[in-house]
Short mmCIF file of C-alpha atoms and ligand atoms in Angstrom, two decimals:
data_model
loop_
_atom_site.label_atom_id
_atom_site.label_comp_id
_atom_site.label_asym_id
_atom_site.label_seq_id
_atom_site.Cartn_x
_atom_site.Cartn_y
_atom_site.Cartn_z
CA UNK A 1 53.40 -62.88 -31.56
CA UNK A 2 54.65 -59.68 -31.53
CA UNK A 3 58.38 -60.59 -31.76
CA UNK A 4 57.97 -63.37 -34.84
CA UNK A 5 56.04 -60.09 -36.66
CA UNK A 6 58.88 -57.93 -35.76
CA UNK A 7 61.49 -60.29 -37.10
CA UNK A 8 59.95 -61.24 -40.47
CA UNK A 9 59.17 -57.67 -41.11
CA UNK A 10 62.84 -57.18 -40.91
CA UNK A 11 63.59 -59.84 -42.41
CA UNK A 12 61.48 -58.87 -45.58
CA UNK A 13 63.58 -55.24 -45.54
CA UNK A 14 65.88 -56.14 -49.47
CA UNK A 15 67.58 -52.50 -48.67
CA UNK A 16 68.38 -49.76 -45.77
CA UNK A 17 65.57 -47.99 -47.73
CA UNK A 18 63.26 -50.71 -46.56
CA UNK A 19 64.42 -50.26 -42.88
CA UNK A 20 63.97 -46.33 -43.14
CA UNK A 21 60.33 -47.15 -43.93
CA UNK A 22 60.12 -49.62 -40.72
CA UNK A 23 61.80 -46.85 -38.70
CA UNK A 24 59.38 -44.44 -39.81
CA UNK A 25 56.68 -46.15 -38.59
CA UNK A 26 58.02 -47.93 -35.59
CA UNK A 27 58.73 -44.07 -33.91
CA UNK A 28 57.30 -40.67 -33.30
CA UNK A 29 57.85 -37.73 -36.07
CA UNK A 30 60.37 -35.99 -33.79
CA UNK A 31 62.39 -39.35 -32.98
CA UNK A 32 62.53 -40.28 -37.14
CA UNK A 33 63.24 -36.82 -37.61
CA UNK A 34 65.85 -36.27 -35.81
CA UNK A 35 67.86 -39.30 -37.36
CA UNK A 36 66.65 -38.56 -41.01
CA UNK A 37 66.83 -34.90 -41.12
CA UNK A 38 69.97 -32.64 -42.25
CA UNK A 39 70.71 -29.31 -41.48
CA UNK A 40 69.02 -25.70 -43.31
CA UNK A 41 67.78 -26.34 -46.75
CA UNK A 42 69.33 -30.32 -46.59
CA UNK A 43 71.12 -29.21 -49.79
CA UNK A 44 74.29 -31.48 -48.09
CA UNK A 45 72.22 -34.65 -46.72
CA UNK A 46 70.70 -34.49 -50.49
CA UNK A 47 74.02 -34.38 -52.00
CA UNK A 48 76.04 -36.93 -50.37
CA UNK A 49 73.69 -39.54 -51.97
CA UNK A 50 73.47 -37.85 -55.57
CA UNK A 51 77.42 -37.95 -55.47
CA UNK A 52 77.71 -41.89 -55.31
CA UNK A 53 75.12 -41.71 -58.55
CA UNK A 54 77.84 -39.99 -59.93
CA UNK A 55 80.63 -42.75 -59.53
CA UNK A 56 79.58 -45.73 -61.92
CA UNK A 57 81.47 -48.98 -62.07
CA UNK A 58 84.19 -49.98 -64.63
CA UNK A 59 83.71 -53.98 -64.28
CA UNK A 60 86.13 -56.92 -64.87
CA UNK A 61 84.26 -59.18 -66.55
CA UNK A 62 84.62 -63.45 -66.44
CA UNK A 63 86.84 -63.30 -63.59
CA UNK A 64 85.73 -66.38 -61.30
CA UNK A 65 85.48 -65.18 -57.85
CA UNK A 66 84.52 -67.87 -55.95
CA UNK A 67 85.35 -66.38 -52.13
CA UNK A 68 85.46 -63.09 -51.69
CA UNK A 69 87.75 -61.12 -49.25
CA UNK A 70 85.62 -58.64 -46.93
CA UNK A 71 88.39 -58.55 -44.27
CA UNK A 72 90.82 -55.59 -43.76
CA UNK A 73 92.73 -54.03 -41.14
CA UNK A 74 91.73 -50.20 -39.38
CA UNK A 75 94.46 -48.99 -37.18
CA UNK A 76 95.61 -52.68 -36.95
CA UNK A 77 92.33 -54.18 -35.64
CA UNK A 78 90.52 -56.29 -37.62
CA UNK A 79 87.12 -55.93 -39.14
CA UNK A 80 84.89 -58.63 -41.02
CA UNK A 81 84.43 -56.37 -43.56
CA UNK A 82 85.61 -52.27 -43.94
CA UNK A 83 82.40 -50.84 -41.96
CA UNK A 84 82.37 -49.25 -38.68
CA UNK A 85 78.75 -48.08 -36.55
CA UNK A 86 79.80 -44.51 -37.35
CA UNK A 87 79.10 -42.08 -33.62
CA UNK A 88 75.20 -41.48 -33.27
CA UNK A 89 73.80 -39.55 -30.16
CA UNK A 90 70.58 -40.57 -27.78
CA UNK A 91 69.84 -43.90 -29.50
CA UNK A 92 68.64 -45.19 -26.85
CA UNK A 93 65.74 -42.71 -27.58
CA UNK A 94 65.24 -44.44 -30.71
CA UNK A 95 65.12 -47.51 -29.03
CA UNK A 96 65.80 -48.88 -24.86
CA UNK A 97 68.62 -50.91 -25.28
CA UNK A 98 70.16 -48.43 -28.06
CA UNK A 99 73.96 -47.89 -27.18
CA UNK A 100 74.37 -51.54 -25.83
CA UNK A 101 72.15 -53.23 -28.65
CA UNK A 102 74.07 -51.62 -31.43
CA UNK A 103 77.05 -52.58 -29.71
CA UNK A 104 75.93 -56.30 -29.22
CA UNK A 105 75.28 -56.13 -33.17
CA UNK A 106 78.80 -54.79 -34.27
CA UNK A 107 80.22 -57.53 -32.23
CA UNK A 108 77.92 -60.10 -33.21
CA UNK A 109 79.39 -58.90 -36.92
CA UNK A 110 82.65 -57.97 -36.21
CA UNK A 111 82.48 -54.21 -37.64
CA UNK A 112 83.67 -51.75 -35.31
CA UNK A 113 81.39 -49.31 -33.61
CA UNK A 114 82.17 -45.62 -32.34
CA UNK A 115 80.45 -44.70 -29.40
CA UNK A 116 78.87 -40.99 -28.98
CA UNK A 117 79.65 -38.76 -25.71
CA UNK A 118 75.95 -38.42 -25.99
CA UNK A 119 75.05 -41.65 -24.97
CA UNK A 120 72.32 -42.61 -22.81
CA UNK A 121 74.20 -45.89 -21.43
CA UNK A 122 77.52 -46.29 -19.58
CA UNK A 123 80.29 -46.32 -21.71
CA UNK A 124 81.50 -49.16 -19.34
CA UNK A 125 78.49 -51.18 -20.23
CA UNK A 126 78.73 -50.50 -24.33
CA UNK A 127 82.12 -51.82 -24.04
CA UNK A 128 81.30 -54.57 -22.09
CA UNK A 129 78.61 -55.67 -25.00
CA UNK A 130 80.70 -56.19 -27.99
CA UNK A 131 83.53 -58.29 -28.51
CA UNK A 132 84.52 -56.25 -31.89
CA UNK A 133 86.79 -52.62 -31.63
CA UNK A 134 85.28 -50.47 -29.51
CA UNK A 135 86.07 -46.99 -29.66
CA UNK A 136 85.33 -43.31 -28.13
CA UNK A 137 84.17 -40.05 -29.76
CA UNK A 138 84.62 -37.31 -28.23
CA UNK A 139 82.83 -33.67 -27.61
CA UNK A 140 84.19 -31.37 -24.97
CA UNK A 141 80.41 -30.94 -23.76
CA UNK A 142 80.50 -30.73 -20.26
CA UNK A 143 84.14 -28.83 -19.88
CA UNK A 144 87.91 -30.25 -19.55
CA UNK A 145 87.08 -31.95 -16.64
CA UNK A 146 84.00 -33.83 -17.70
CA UNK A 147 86.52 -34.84 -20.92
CA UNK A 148 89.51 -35.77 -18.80
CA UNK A 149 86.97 -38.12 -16.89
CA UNK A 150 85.01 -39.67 -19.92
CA UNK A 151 88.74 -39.94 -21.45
CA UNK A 152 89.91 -41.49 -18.34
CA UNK A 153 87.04 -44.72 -17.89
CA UNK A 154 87.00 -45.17 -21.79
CA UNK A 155 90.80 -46.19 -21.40
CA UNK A 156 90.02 -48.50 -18.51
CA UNK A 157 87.16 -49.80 -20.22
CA UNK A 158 89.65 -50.89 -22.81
CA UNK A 159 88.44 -48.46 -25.47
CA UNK A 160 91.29 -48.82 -28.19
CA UNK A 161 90.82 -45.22 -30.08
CA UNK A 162 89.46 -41.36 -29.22
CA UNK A 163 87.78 -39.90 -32.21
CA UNK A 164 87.77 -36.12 -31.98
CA UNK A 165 84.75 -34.59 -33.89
CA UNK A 166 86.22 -31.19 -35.14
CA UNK A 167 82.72 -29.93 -37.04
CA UNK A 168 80.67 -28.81 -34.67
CA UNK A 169 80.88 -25.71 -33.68
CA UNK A 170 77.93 -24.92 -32.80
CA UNK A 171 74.84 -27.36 -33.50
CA UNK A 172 73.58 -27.29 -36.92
CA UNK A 173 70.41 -25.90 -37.84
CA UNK A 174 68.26 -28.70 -38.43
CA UNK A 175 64.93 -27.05 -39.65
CA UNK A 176 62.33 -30.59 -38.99
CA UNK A 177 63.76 -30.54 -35.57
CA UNK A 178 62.45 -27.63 -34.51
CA UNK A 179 59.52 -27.98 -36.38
CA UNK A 180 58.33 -30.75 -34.83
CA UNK A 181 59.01 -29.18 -31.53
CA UNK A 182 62.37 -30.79 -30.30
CA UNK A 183 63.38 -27.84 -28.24
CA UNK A 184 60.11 -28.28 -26.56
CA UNK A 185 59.95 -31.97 -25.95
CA UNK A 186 63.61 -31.68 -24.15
CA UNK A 187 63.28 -28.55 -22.22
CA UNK A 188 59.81 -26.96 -22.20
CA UNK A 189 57.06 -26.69 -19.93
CA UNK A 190 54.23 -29.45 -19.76
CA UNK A 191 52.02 -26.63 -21.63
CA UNK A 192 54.57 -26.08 -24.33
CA UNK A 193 55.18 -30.12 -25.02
CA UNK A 194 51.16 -29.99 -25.41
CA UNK A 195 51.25 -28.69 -29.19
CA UNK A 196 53.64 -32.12 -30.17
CA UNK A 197 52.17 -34.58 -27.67
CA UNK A 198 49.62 -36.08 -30.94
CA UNK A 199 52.90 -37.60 -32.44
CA UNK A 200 54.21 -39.13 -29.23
CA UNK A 201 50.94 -40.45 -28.32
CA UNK A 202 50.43 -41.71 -31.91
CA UNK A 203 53.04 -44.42 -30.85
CA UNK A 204 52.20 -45.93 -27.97
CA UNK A 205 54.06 -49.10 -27.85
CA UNK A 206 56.68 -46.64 -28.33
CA UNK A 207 56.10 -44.88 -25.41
CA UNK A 208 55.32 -47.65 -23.26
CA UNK A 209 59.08 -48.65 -23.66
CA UNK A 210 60.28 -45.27 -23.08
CA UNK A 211 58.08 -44.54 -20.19
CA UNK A 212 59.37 -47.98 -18.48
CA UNK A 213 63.43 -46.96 -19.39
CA UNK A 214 63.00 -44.01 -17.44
CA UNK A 215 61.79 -41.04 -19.84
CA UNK A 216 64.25 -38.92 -21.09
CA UNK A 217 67.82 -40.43 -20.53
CA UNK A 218 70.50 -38.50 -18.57
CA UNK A 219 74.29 -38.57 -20.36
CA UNK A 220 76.35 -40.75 -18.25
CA UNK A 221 80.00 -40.43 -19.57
CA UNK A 222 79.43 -36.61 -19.01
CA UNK A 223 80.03 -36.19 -15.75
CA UNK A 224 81.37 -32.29 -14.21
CA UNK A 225 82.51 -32.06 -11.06
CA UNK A 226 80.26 -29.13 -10.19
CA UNK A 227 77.04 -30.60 -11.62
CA UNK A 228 77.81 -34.60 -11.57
CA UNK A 229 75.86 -36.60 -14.29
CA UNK A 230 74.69 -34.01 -17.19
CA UNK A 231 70.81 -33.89 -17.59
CA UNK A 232 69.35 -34.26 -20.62
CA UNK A 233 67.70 -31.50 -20.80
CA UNK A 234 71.50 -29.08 -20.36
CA UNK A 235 73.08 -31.08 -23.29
CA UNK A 236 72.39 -28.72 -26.30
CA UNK A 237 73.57 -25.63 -23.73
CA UNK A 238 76.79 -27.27 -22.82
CA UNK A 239 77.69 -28.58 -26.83
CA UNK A 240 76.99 -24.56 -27.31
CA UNK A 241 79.32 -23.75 -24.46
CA UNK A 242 82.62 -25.88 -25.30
CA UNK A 243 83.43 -26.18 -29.13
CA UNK A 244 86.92 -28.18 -29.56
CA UNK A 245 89.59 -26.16 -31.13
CA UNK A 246 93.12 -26.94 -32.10
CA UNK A 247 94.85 -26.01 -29.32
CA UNK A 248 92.76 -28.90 -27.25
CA UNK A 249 95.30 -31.52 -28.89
CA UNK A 250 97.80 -31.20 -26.95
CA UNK A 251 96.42 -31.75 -23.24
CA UNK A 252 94.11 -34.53 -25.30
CA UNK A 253 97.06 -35.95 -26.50
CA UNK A 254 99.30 -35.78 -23.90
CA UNK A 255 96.35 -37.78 -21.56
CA UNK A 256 95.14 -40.25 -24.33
CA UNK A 257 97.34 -43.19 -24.74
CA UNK A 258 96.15 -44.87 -27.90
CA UNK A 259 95.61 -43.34 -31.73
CA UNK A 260 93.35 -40.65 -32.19
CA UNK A 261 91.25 -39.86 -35.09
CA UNK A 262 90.14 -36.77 -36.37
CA UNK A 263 86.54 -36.58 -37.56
CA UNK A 264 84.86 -33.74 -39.73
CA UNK A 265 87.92 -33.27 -42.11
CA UNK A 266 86.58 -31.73 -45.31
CA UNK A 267 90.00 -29.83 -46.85
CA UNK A 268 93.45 -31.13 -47.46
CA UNK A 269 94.64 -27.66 -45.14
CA UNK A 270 92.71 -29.63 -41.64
CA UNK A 271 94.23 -33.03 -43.36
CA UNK A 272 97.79 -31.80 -42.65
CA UNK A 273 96.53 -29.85 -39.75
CA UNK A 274 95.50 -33.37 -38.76
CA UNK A 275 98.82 -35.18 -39.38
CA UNK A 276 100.44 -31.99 -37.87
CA UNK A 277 98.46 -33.02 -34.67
CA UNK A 278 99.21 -36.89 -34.49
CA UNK A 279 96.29 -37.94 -35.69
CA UNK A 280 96.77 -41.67 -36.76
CA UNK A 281 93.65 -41.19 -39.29
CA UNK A 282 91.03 -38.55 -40.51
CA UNK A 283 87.56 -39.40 -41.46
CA UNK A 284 86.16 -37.51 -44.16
CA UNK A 285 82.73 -36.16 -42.85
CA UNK A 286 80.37 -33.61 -42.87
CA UNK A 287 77.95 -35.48 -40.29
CA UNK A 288 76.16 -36.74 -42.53
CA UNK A 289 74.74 -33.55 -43.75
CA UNK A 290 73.59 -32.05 -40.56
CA UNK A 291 76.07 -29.31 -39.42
CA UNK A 292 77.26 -26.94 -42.00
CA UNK A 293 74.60 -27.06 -45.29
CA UNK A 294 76.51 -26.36 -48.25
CA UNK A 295 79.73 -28.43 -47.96
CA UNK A 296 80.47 -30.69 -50.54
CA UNK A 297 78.98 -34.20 -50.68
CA UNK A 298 82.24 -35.89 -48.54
CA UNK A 299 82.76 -38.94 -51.16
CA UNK A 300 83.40 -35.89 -53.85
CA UNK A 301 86.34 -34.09 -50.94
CA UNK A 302 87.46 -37.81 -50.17
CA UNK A 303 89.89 -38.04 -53.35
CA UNK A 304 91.61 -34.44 -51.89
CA UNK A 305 91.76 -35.71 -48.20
CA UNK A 306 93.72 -39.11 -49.78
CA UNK A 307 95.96 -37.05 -51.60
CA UNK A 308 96.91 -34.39 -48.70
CA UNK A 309 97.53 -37.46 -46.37
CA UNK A 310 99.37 -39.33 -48.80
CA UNK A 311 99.40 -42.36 -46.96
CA UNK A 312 100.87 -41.17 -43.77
CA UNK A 313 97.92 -42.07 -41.67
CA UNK A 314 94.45 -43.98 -42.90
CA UNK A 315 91.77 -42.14 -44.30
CA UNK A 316 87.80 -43.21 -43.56
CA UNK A 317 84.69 -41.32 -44.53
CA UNK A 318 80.94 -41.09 -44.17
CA UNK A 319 78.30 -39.72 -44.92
CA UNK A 320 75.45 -40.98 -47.11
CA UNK A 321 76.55 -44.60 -47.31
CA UNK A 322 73.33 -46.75 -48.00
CA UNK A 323 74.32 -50.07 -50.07
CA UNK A 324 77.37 -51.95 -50.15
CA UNK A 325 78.39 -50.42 -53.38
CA UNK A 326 78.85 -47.13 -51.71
CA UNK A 327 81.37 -49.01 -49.75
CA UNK A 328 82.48 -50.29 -52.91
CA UNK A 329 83.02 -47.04 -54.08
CA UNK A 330 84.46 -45.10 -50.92
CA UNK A 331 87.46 -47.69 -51.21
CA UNK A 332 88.07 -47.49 -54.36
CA UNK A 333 88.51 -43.81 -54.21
CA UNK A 334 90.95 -44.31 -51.47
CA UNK A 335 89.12 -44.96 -48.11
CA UNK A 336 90.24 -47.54 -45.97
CA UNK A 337 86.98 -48.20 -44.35
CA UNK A 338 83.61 -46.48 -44.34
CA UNK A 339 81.20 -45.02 -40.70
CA UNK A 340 77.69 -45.80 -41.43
CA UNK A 341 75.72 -43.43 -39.65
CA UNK A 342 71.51 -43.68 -40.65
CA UNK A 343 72.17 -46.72 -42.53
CA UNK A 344 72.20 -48.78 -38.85
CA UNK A 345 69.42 -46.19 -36.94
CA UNK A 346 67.01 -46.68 -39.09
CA UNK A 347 67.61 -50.43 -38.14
CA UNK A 348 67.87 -49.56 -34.34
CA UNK A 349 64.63 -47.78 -34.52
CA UNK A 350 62.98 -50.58 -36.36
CA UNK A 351 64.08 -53.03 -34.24
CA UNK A 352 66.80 -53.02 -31.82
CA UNK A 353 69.73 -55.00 -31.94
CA UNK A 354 67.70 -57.20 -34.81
CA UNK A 355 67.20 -54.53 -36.71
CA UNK A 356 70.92 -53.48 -36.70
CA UNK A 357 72.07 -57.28 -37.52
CA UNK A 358 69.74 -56.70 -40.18
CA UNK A 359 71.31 -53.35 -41.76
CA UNK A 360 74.84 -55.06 -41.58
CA UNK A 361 73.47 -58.49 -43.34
CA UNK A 362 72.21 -56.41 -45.90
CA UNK A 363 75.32 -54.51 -46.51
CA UNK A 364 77.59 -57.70 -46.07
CA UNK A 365 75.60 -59.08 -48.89
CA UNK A 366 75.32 -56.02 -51.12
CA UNK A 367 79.19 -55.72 -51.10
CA UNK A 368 80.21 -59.28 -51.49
CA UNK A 369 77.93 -59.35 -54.58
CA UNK A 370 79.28 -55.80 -56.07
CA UNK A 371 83.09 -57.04 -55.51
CA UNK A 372 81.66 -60.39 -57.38
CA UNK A 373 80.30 -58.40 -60.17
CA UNK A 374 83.10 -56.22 -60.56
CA UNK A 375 85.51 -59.57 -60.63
CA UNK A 376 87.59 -57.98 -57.71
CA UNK A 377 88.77 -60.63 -55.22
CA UNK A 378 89.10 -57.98 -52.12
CA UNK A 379 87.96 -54.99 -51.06
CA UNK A 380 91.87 -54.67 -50.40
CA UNK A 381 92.12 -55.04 -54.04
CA UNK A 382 90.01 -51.97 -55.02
CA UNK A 383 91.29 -48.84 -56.14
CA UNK A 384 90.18 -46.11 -58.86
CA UNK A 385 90.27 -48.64 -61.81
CA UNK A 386 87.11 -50.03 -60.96
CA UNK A 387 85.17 -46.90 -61.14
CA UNK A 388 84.83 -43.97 -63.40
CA UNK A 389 84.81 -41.04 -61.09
CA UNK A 390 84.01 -37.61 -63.01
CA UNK A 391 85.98 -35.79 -59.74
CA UNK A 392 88.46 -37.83 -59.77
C1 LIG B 401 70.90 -38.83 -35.45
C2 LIG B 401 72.37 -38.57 -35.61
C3 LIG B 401 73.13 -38.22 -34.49
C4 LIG B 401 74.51 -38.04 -34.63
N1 LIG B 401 75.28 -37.79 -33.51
C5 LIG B 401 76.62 -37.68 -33.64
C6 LIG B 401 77.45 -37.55 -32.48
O1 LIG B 401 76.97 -37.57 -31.35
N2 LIG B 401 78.78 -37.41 -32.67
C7 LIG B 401 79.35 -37.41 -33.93
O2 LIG B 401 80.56 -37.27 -34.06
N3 LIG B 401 78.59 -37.55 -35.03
C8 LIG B 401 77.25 -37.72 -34.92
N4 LIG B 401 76.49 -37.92 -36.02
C9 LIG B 401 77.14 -38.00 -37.35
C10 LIG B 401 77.55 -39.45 -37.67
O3 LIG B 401 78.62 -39.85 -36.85
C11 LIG B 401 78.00 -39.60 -39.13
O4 LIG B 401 78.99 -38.66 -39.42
C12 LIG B 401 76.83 -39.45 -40.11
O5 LIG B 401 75.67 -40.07 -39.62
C13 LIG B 401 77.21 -40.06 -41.44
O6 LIG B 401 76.19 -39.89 -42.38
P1 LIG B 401 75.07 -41.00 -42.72
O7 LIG B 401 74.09 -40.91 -41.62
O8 LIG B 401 74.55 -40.55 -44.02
O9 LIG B 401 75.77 -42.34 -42.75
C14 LIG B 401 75.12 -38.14 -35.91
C15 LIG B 401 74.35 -38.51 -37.01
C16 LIG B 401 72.99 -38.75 -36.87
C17 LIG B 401 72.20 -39.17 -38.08
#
């Protein structure tokens, strides 16, 4: 009963908007939080959506366009359309089967999918679920050593690129997180979880499936040689501990035999700094709004970031993509393909790998229609004459 519910409520979902809603209900405060939330005053998250407002459409219109080309190329592997399942940590939080279910949904729709260090399931195993790309993002959380390890299995896994997230410093400040008493749920004392408990408890069919996959998952692909598998509960004081920094790149690169992609890149100076470092593309990020509040929206830097590169290596970008004309719009500004980041965890949490299928049918379908409407026969086709950009 309860699975024909689940799947016609997601079924019924017209928009991601739809699925945030689902989410919100389907998992505590702190969980919906945590994906939903930006950083300080959220002046960022707010603004990566109000900057796609800004970019309207400048339509071809009567232009039959019977079959529509959502194929393209990333580093040479193919997608069914220009999305990748941008990096998201402890999904499987959101949901049990989390790393492995979003996986089994990317492949299931050919999109690529970026796996976080701070996954909750094997990196092995993620790999092992999806017959689409496949790729590794990396944080030095955990030291060199735990890197050179994760580095190590991802390549014998088969993972085909290392995405190095350069914006993180330090964690950013993400005010609803500690309001709802993250810190404590992770690390504190029974008696300091007791103030939050109401929300968990609120959701018990929630809990009942976290309670029976274990609690709390430990990071697998962080492994120190001191310490062994990282805890949980020592993540956020080992992210503190090892920030990446240029210099990384070269024992990175020198171990790493594939591309590598540089994530985070919000000026044309890191562009070239990018390029200078080998990176075979950049993605123009700023996490989605939750590390530094105050940078620019990225789909307002992207035009910059093309320019700097100047078509020495591809440029991608996130952050605040929620319909398939946001896509439209990304790649006709110059990206080559897009990271959704909330736009599939609000799916997750809804539903598992349904509710991801569900997020990517509903994008699938949002941009064949916009490339329809704009009488463009492939998103290869797409450039700045289809929009009116005031940045641009
Ligand atoms: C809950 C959450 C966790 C994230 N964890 C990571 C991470 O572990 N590594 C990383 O590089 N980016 C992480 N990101 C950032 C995403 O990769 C991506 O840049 C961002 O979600 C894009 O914005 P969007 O959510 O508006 O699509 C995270 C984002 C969210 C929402």
């Amino acid at each position: 009963m309860i699975p024909i519910l689940l799947s016609t409520r997601l079924s019924q979902a017209v928009n991601i908007e739809d699925l945030r809603e689902l989410a919100r209900r389907r998992v505590p405060k702190i969980v919906f939080n945590y994906i939903d939330g930006g950083a300080d005053g959220e002046w960022t998250l707010r603004e990566n959506r109000r900057a796609f407002e800004t970019v309207t459409f400048r339509p071809r219109q009567a232009v039959a366009v019977p079959a529509c080309e959502l194929r393209t190329q990333v580093l040479g592997m193919e997608l069914s359309m220009p999305v990748l399942l941008a990096p998201v940590g402890y999904l499987r939080v959101m949901h049990p089967g989390g790393e492995i279910e979003a996986a089994r949904a990317a492949g299931r729709a050919g999109v690529g999918l970026i796996l976080s260090t701070v996954s909750g399931h094997r990196l092995e195993d993620v790999k092992a679920a999806s017959t689409a790309p496949v790729w590794y993002q990396l944080y030095l959380t955990g030291g060199r050593a735990a890197a050179e390890s994760a580095m190590q299995r991802a390549m014998e896994a088969g993972y085909q690129v290392l995405v190095i997230t350069v914006d993180s410093a330090v964690i950013g400040h993400r005010e609803r997180e500690v309001r709802d008493g993250m810190e404590q749920l992770l690390r504190g004392s029974v008696w300091s979880k007791i103030p939050f408990a109401g929300q968990v408890l609120a959701h018990p069919r929630w809990l009942a499936r976290f309670l029976l996959d274990g609690g709390l998952p430990d990071m697998p692909n962080i492994v120190t040689p001191e310490h062994g598998v990282l805890r949980v509960r020592d993540a956020h004081t080992a992210m503190k501990r090892e920030a990446f920094s240029w210099g990384d790149m070269r024992w990175i690169g020198a171990l790493w035999k594939g591309p590598i992609v540089i994530k985070g890149v919000l000026s044309a100076e890191d562009a070239k700094r990018s390029l200078d470092n080998g990176a075979a593309a950049v993605v123009v990020s700023n996490h989605g709004g939750r590390q530094l509040d105050g940078v620019p929206p990225s789909l307002q830097v992207l035009p910059e970031i093309v320019e700097a590169v100047d078509g020495q290596a591809e440029v991608l970008m996130d952050s605040g993509i929620r319909r398939g004309s946001d896509i439209v719009k990304a790649i006709g500004l110059g990206a080559r393909a897009v990271l959704c980041g909330r736009a599939y965890v609000y799916g997750l949490a809804a539903g598992g790998e349904a509710g991801v299928r569900r997020a990517l049918d509903i994008l699938r379908a949002d941009l064949e229609r916009c490339l329809k409407l704009l009488g463009c026969p492939s998103v290869r086709d797409l450039n700045k004459s289809y929009l009116r950009a005031p940045h641009c």
